[in-house]
Coordinates of C-alpha atoms in Angstrom, one line a residue:
Chain A
M1 CA 70.6 114.3 84.7
Y2 CA 73.5 112.1 85.8
L3 CA 74.4 108.5 85.9
V4 CA 74.3 106.3 88.9
A5 CA 75.0 102.6 89.4
D6 CA 72.1 100.2 89.4
I7 CA 72.4 96.6 90.6
N8 CA 70.3 93.8 89.2
V9 CA 68.9 92.1 92.3
E10 CA 68.2 88.8 90.4
I11 CA 71.8 88.3 89.3
C12 CA 73.3 89.7 92.6
A13 CA 71.2 87.6 94.9
A14 CA 72.1 84.5 93.1
K15 CA 75.9 85.1 93.6
S16 CA 76.3 87.6 96.4
C17 CA 80.0 88.0 96.1
K18 CA 79.9 91.4 97.8
L19 CA 83.0 92.6 95.8
C20 CA 81.3 95.9 94.8
T21 CA 80.8 96.8 98.5
Q22 CA 84.5 96.5 99.0
Y23 CA 85.7 98.4 95.9
C24 CA 83.4 101.4 95.9
P25 CA 85.5 104.5 96.7
E26 CA 82.5 106.1 98.5
A27 CA 81.6 105.0 102.1
N28 CA 78.2 103.5 102.7
T29 CA 77.2 103.9 99.0
I30 CA 76.9 100.2 98.0
Q31 CA 75.1 98.6 100.8
Y32 CA 74.2 95.0 101.5
S33 CA 70.7 93.7 102.4
E34 CA 69.8 90.2 103.3
E35 CA 66.1 90.9 102.9
M36 CA 66.3 92.3 99.4
G37 CA 67.2 88.9 97.9
K38 CA 65.8 86.4 100.3
D39 CA 62.3 88.0 100.4
K40 CA 62.1 87.4 96.7
G41 CA 63.0 83.8 97.1
F42 CA 66.7 84.0 96.2
K43 CA 69.4 82.1 98.0
Y44 CA 71.4 85.2 99.3
G45 CA 70.9 88.8 100.0
S46 CA 71.7 91.5 97.4
A47 CA 73.8 94.7 97.2
Y48 CA 72.1 97.9 96.4
V49 CA 73.1 101.5 95.7
A50 CA 72.3 104.5 97.9
V51 CA 71.9 106.8 94.9
D52 CA 72.3 110.1 96.8
R53 CA 75.9 109.1 97.5
C54 CA 76.8 107.6 94.2
K55 CA 79.3 109.8 92.2
G56 CA 78.9 107.7 89.1
C57 CA 82.5 106.6 88.6
A58 CA 81.5 103.1 87.5
Q59 CA 84.3 101.3 89.3
C60 CA 81.7 98.8 90.6
V61 CA 80.7 98.1 87.0
W62 CA 84.3 97.1 86.1
V63 CA 84.7 95.0 89.3
C64 CA 81.4 93.2 88.7
D65 CA 82.1 92.6 85.0
N66 CA 85.8 91.7 85.2
M67 CA 86.6 90.5 88.7
A68 CA 83.3 88.8 89.7
K69 CA 82.2 88.2 86.1
N70 CA 78.6 88.6 87.1
N71 CA 77.6 91.6 84.9
A72 CA 75.0 92.7 87.4
I73 CA 75.7 96.4 87.6
K74 CA 74.8 99.0 84.9
M75 CA 75.1 102.8 84.9
I76 CA 71.7 104.4 84.4
M77 CA 70.3 107.9 84.3
I78 CA 68.8 108.7 87.7
D79 CA 65.5 109.8 86.2
Q80 CA 65.2 106.4 84.6
L81 CA 65.1 104.7 88.0
P82 CA 61.6 104.4 89.2
L83 CA 62.6 103.3 92.7
A84 CA 66.0 103.5 94.5
A85 CA 67.5 103.5 97.9
I86 CA 68.6 106.8 99.5
T87 CA 70.5 107.3 102.7
D88 CA 67.5 108.6 104.7
N89 CA 65.6 105.4 104.2
I90 CA 68.3 103.0 105.1
T91 CA 68.3 101.3 108.5
Y92 CA 71.1 99.3 109.9
G93 CA 70.7 95.9 111.6
D94 CA 73.2 93.6 113.2
K95 CA 74.5 92.0 110.1
S96 CA 72.7 93.7 107.2
T97 CA 70.8 96.8 106.2
T98 CA 67.2 97.4 105.2
A99 CA 66.3 100.0 102.6
V100 CA 62.8 101.3 101.8
L101 CA 62.9 102.1 98.1
V102 CA 61.5 105.5 97.0
S103 CA 61.4 107.6 93.9
P104 CA 64.8 109.3 93.6
S105 CA 63.4 112.2 91.6
V106 CA 65.2 115.5 92.4
Chain B
M1 CA 89.9 109.2 123.2
S2 CA 87.5 106.5 124.4
L3 CA 84.2 105.1 123.4
D4 CA 82.5 108.0 125.1
Y5 CA 83.5 110.6 122.7
V6 CA 81.3 109.3 120.0
K7 CA 78.2 109.1 122.2
F8 CA 75.5 111.7 122.4
S9 CA 75.3 114.1 125.2
N10 CA 72.0 113.6 127.2
G11 CA 69.1 115.2 125.4
F12 CA 70.8 115.8 122.2
E13 CA 70.1 112.6 120.4
R14 CA 67.0 113.7 118.6
F15 CA 68.8 116.8 117.2
M16 CA 71.6 114.8 115.6
P17 CA 71.6 114.0 111.9
K18 CA 70.7 110.5 110.8
E19 CA 74.3 109.8 109.8
Y20 CA 75.5 110.6 113.3
R21 CA 72.9 108.5 115.0
D22 CA 73.8 105.6 112.7
M23 CA 77.5 106.0 113.5
V24 CA 76.8 105.9 117.3
E25 CA 74.4 102.9 117.1
H26 CA 75.8 100.9 114.2
G27 CA 79.3 102.2 113.7
P28 CA 82.5 100.1 114.2
F29 CA 83.4 101.6 117.5
G30 CA 84.1 99.0 120.2
K31 CA 83.5 96.2 117.7
K32 CA 85.7 94.2 115.4
V33 CA 84.7 94.8 111.8
S34 CA 86.4 93.7 108.6
V35 CA 86.2 94.4 104.9
S36 CA 84.0 91.4 104.4
Q37 CA 81.3 93.1 106.4
M38 CA 81.4 96.3 104.3
G39 CA 78.0 97.5 103.3
S40 CA 76.4 96.2 106.5
F41 CA 77.6 98.7 109.1
K42 CA 77.9 102.5 109.3
E43 CA 81.5 103.4 108.3
I44 CA 83.7 105.9 110.0
L45 CA 84.2 107.8 106.7
E46 CA 81.4 110.1 105.6
E47 CA 80.7 111.9 102.3
H48 CA 83.7 113.9 101.1
P49 CA 84.6 116.2 98.2
M50 CA 87.2 113.9 96.6
C51 CA 86.9 113.2 92.8
A52 CA 84.6 110.4 91.6
G53 CA 86.5 107.1 91.3
C54 CA 89.6 108.2 93.2
A55 CA 91.7 105.2 94.3
M56 CA 93.0 107.2 97.2
T57 CA 89.5 107.5 98.6
L58 CA 89.1 103.7 98.3
F59 CA 92.4 103.2 100.2
I60 CA 91.3 105.7 102.9
R61 CA 88.0 104.0 103.2
L62 CA 89.7 100.6 103.7
A63 CA 92.2 102.1 106.1
M64 CA 89.5 103.5 108.3
I65 CA 88.0 100.0 108.6
A66 CA 91.4 98.4 109.2
V67 CA 92.6 100.5 112.2
P68 CA 92.3 98.1 115.1
N69 CA 90.8 100.5 117.6
P70 CA 89.2 103.5 115.8
E71 CA 88.1 105.0 119.1
D72 CA 91.7 105.2 120.3
T73 CA 93.2 106.5 117.1
I74 CA 94.3 109.9 115.9
M75 CA 95.0 110.6 112.2
V76 CA 97.6 113.2 111.2
G77 CA 97.8 114.5 107.7
T78 CA 99.0 117.5 105.7
A79 CA 98.1 119.4 102.6
G80 CA 97.1 117.2 99.7
C81 CA 94.1 115.4 98.4
G82 CA 94.0 112.8 101.1
R83 CA 93.1 115.2 103.9
L84 CA 89.8 116.1 102.1
A85 CA 88.5 112.6 103.0
I86 CA 90.5 111.8 106.1
S87 CA 89.1 114.9 107.8
Q88 CA 85.5 113.8 107.0
A89 CA 85.6 110.9 109.4
A90 CA 84.7 110.1 113.0
I91 CA 88.4 109.8 113.9
P92 CA 90.1 112.9 115.3
F93 CA 92.3 114.5 112.5
V94 CA 95.2 116.7 113.1
Y95 CA 96.3 118.9 110.2
G96 CA 100.1 119.5 110.2
N97 CA 101.5 122.3 108.2
Y98 CA 103.0 121.1 104.9
G99 CA 105.8 118.8 105.8
D100 CA 105.2 118.9 109.6
Q101 CA 103.1 115.8 109.9
N102 CA 105.7 113.4 111.2
G103 CA 107.0 116.0 113.7
V104 CA 103.5 116.7 114.9
A105 CA 102.8 112.9 115.2
S106 CA 106.0 112.4 117.2
G107 CA 104.9 114.9 119.8
L108 CA 101.4 113.6 119.8
S109 CA 102.5 110.0 120.2
R110 CA 104.8 110.8 123.1
G111 CA 102.2 113.0 124.8
L112 CA 99.6 110.3 124.6
R113 CA 102.0 107.8 126.1
L114 CA 102.7 110.2 129.0
R115 CA 99.0 110.8 129.5
F116 CA 97.6 107.3 129.0
G117 CA 100.5 105.1 129.9
D118 CA 100.2 101.5 128.7
K119 CA 96.7 102.0 127.3
P120 CA 97.2 101.8 123.5
K121 CA 96.5 105.1 121.7
D122 CA 97.4 104.8 118.0
V123 CA 98.7 107.7 115.9
V124 CA 98.5 107.2 112.1
V125 CA 100.1 109.6 109.7
M126 CA 98.5 109.6 106.3
A127 CA 100.0 112.0 103.8
G128 CA 100.6 112.1 100.1
D129 CA 103.9 111.4 98.2
G130 CA 104.7 115.2 98.2
G131 CA 104.1 115.6 101.9
T132 CA 106.1 112.4 102.8
A133 CA 108.9 112.1 100.3
D134 CA 109.5 115.8 99.2
I135 CA 108.4 118.5 101.5
G136 CA 108.1 116.5 104.7
F137 CA 111.1 114.2 103.8
Q138 CA 113.4 115.5 106.6
Q139 CA 110.9 115.1 109.4
V140 CA 109.7 111.7 108.1
L141 CA 113.2 110.3 108.0
H142 CA 114.1 111.8 111.4
S143 CA 111.0 110.3 113.0
W144 CA 112.1 106.9 111.7
F145 CA 115.7 107.3 112.9
R146 CA 114.3 108.3 116.3
K147 CA 112.1 105.1 116.2
E148 CA 109.0 107.1 117.0
R149 CA 106.2 104.7 117.6
F150 CA 103.5 105.6 115.1
T151 CA 102.5 104.5 111.6
T152 CA 103.3 106.5 108.5
I153 CA 101.2 105.8 105.4
M154 CA 102.2 107.3 102.1
L155 CA 99.3 107.8 99.7
D156 CA 101.4 107.6 96.6
N157 CA 99.6 109.0 93.6
E158 CA 103.0 109.8 91.9
V159 CA 102.1 113.5 91.2
Y160 CA 101.1 116.7 92.9
G161 CA 97.5 116.1 92.1
N162 CA 96.0 119.0 94.1
T163 CA 98.0 121.7 92.4
G164 CA 97.7 120.8 88.7
G165 CA 100.1 117.9 88.1
Q166 CA 103.7 118.8 89.0
E167 CA 106.2 115.9 89.2
S168 CA 107.1 114.7 92.7
G169 CA 110.0 112.6 94.0
M170 CA 107.8 109.6 93.7
T171 CA 106.9 110.2 90.0
S172 CA 108.3 107.5 87.8
R173 CA 111.1 108.4 85.4
G174 CA 109.8 109.5 82.0
A175 CA 106.3 110.3 83.2
V176 CA 104.9 113.3 81.3
L177 CA 102.5 115.4 83.3
K178 CA 100.6 118.7 82.7
M179 CA 103.2 120.7 84.7
A180 CA 106.1 118.5 83.8
P181 CA 105.7 118.4 80.0
L182 CA 109.3 117.3 79.2
G183 CA 109.0 114.1 81.3
K184 CA 110.6 113.4 84.6
K185 CA 114.4 113.0 84.3
F186 CA 115.1 111.1 87.5
E187 CA 114.2 107.8 89.0
K188 CA 111.3 107.3 91.5
M189 CA 112.6 107.7 95.0
D190 CA 113.2 104.3 96.8
M191 CA 111.4 105.2 100.0
L192 CA 111.1 101.5 101.0
Q193 CA 114.8 101.0 101.1
M194 CA 115.2 104.3 103.0
A195 CA 112.6 103.2 105.6
K196 CA 114.5 99.9 106.1
V197 CA 117.9 101.8 106.4
A198 CA 116.3 104.2 108.9
G199 CA 115.2 101.3 111.1
C200 CA 111.5 100.9 110.5
A201 CA 110.1 97.8 112.1
Y202 CA 107.6 97.2 109.4
V203 CA 107.7 98.3 105.7
A204 CA 105.1 97.3 103.2
T205 CA 103.8 98.3 99.7
V206 CA 100.2 97.8 98.9
V207 CA 97.7 98.6 96.1
P208 CA 94.0 99.0 96.9
N209 CA 92.8 96.4 94.4
N210 CA 93.2 93.8 97.2
P211 CA 91.0 95.1 100.1
R212 CA 91.8 92.2 102.4
R213 CA 95.6 92.7 102.0
V214 CA 95.2 96.5 102.7
E215 CA 93.3 95.6 105.9
S216 CA 95.9 93.1 107.1
V217 CA 98.9 95.3 106.3
I218 CA 97.4 98.4 108.1
K219 CA 96.4 96.3 111.1
K220 CA 99.9 94.8 111.4
A221 CA 101.6 98.2 111.0
V222 CA 99.4 99.9 113.7
L223 CA 99.9 97.1 116.2
I224 CA 103.7 97.0 115.7
A225 CA 103.9 100.8 116.1
R226 CA 102.3 100.5 119.5
E227 CA 105.4 99.1 121.1
V228 CA 108.2 98.1 118.6
G229 CA 108.9 101.2 116.5
S230 CA 108.1 103.1 113.4
T231 CA 106.2 101.5 110.6
Y232 CA 105.8 102.6 107.0
I233 CA 103.2 101.6 104.4
Q234 CA 103.5 102.9 100.8
A235 CA 100.2 102.6 99.0
Y236 CA 99.7 103.2 95.2
T237 CA 96.6 105.3 95.0
S238 CA 96.5 106.5 91.4
C239 CA 95.3 110.0 90.4
N240 CA 92.8 109.4 87.7
I241 CA 92.6 113.1 86.9
E242 CA 96.3 113.9 86.3
Y243 CA 97.1 110.5 84.8
A244 CA 93.9 110.6 82.7
I245 CA 92.6 107.2 83.8
P246 CA 88.9 106.7 83.0
T247 CA 87.2 106.3 86.3
D248 CA 85.9 102.8 85.4
K249 CA 89.4 101.7 84.6
V250 CA 91.0 102.8 87.9
M251 CA 91.1 99.2 89.3
E252 CA 92.5 97.9 85.9
D253 CA 95.3 100.5 86.2
A254 CA 95.9 99.5 89.8
K255 CA 96.2 95.8 88.7
N256 CA 98.6 96.7 85.9
V257 CA 100.8 98.9 88.1
E258 CA 100.8 96.2 90.8
N259 CA 102.2 93.8 88.2
D260 CA 104.6 96.4 86.9
R261 CA 106.3 98.4 89.7
Y262 CA 104.2 98.0 92.8
Q263 CA 104.4 94.3 93.7
F264 CA 103.3 93.5 97.2
T265 CA 106.4 93.5 99.5
E266 CA 106.5 93.2 103.2
Y267 CA 109.4 93.6 105.6
V268 CA 108.9 92.7 109.2
S269 CA 111.8 93.0 111.7
E270 CA 112.5 90.0 113.9
E271 CA 111.5 91.9 117.0
A272 CA 108.2 92.8 115.3
K273 CA 107.5 89.2 114.3
Q274 CA 108.0 88.1 117.8
Y275 CA 105.8 90.8 119.1
L276 CA 103.0 90.0 116.7
A277 CA 103.2 86.3 117.4
E278 CA 103.3 86.6 121.2
R279 CA 101.0 89.5 121.8
Y280 CA 98.4 89.2 119.1
G281 CA 98.7 85.5 118.1
Y282 CA 99.9 85.9 114.5
K283 CA 100.5 82.3 113.6
E284 CA 102.6 83.1 110.5
F285 CA 105.2 84.7 112.7
L286 CA 105.5 81.9 115.3
P287 CA 108.9 80.3 115.3
K288 CA 108.8 77.2 113.3
P289 CA 109.6 74.0 115.3
A290 CA 113.0 72.7 114.4
A291 CA 113.0 69.4 112.6
P292 CA 114.4 66.6 114.8
A293 CA 118.0 65.7 113.9
G294 CA 118.2 62.9 111.3
A295 CA 114.5 63.1 110.4
I296 CA 113.7 61.9 106.9
P297 CA 111.0 63.8 105.1
N298 CA 108.0 61.5 104.6
K299 CA 107.3 61.4 100.9
A300 CA 104.7 58.6 101.0

């Protein structure tokens, strides 16, 4: 098993600083979805992780904790995630993406 | 070298992988995208084999977003870590032999101008500190003296990271590395000063812990290189393997190094300032209106 980043939607959708999307070294790994937060009644959308692309470096954790000071990202073993986004289930819109969450079991 | 080259051939769309379809339909080609939109569009860069948490990867990712016209850009690189990611992108990549990259880019840039005339076609060289300051040094400097119109970006990780950690010309004095156990005895090369002496129109240092600045610097450098002359960007992109930086501390290290020896500096020649202001509306480079003679500053 290996670690991947997991973003707490409740904290992220309240702040929506999008810093993690800009600091992740991997392309299209931390994505942004308007629906993910707004559908649950939060003010903004939320960032989420495409776990099949995450290499587990935890740079986003440092950025979220120290630069944004939101503490919304934790590293978690992939088999501990019941549902997660993967690249095949992400669709792009005009200004945001939509992800259908599935079990990331490998 | 146009928007057409990323489109599907008729009938092939359903056979293409999802990533390719996303790139054609939701990629940055033909649109203006910025770092603030990251995570909302399909990026030019794809998955690549570079190490987890590599700052160089982050810089390359930002650079791919920053180039003003990705559909009219060619990247040139050479041996080193960087090409592992630069080649995994929807921008044509030319691999120069070690040290050749600025010679290859000179020919390419001249050829494109002959073929396409005034239509801007950008050539961007992205190579490591070894490729730029050591092995490719002669060709780099000569391309600058000839005022070849393309951008040279040095991915400065201050070590030969790909071959086990030998010291390079850009390694700081005293740095102890796996293949340089006694510590480097000489100072880090001052490539910025050399670029200015050689006549580069734009010279900047940048650290990837400020994505907006990386974007702005690369945009300016590419635009200036279209008409004015050579441009040079030196980017600190730490090697977390050879310098033993924990991956989650890479940005902390970038911040510390930025405060220590990699402060943001930007040199823009007068001709380049005028070009950016007149052609692309950069307000910061517009000539300031002279104060009328005898005017008293209003302190009220």
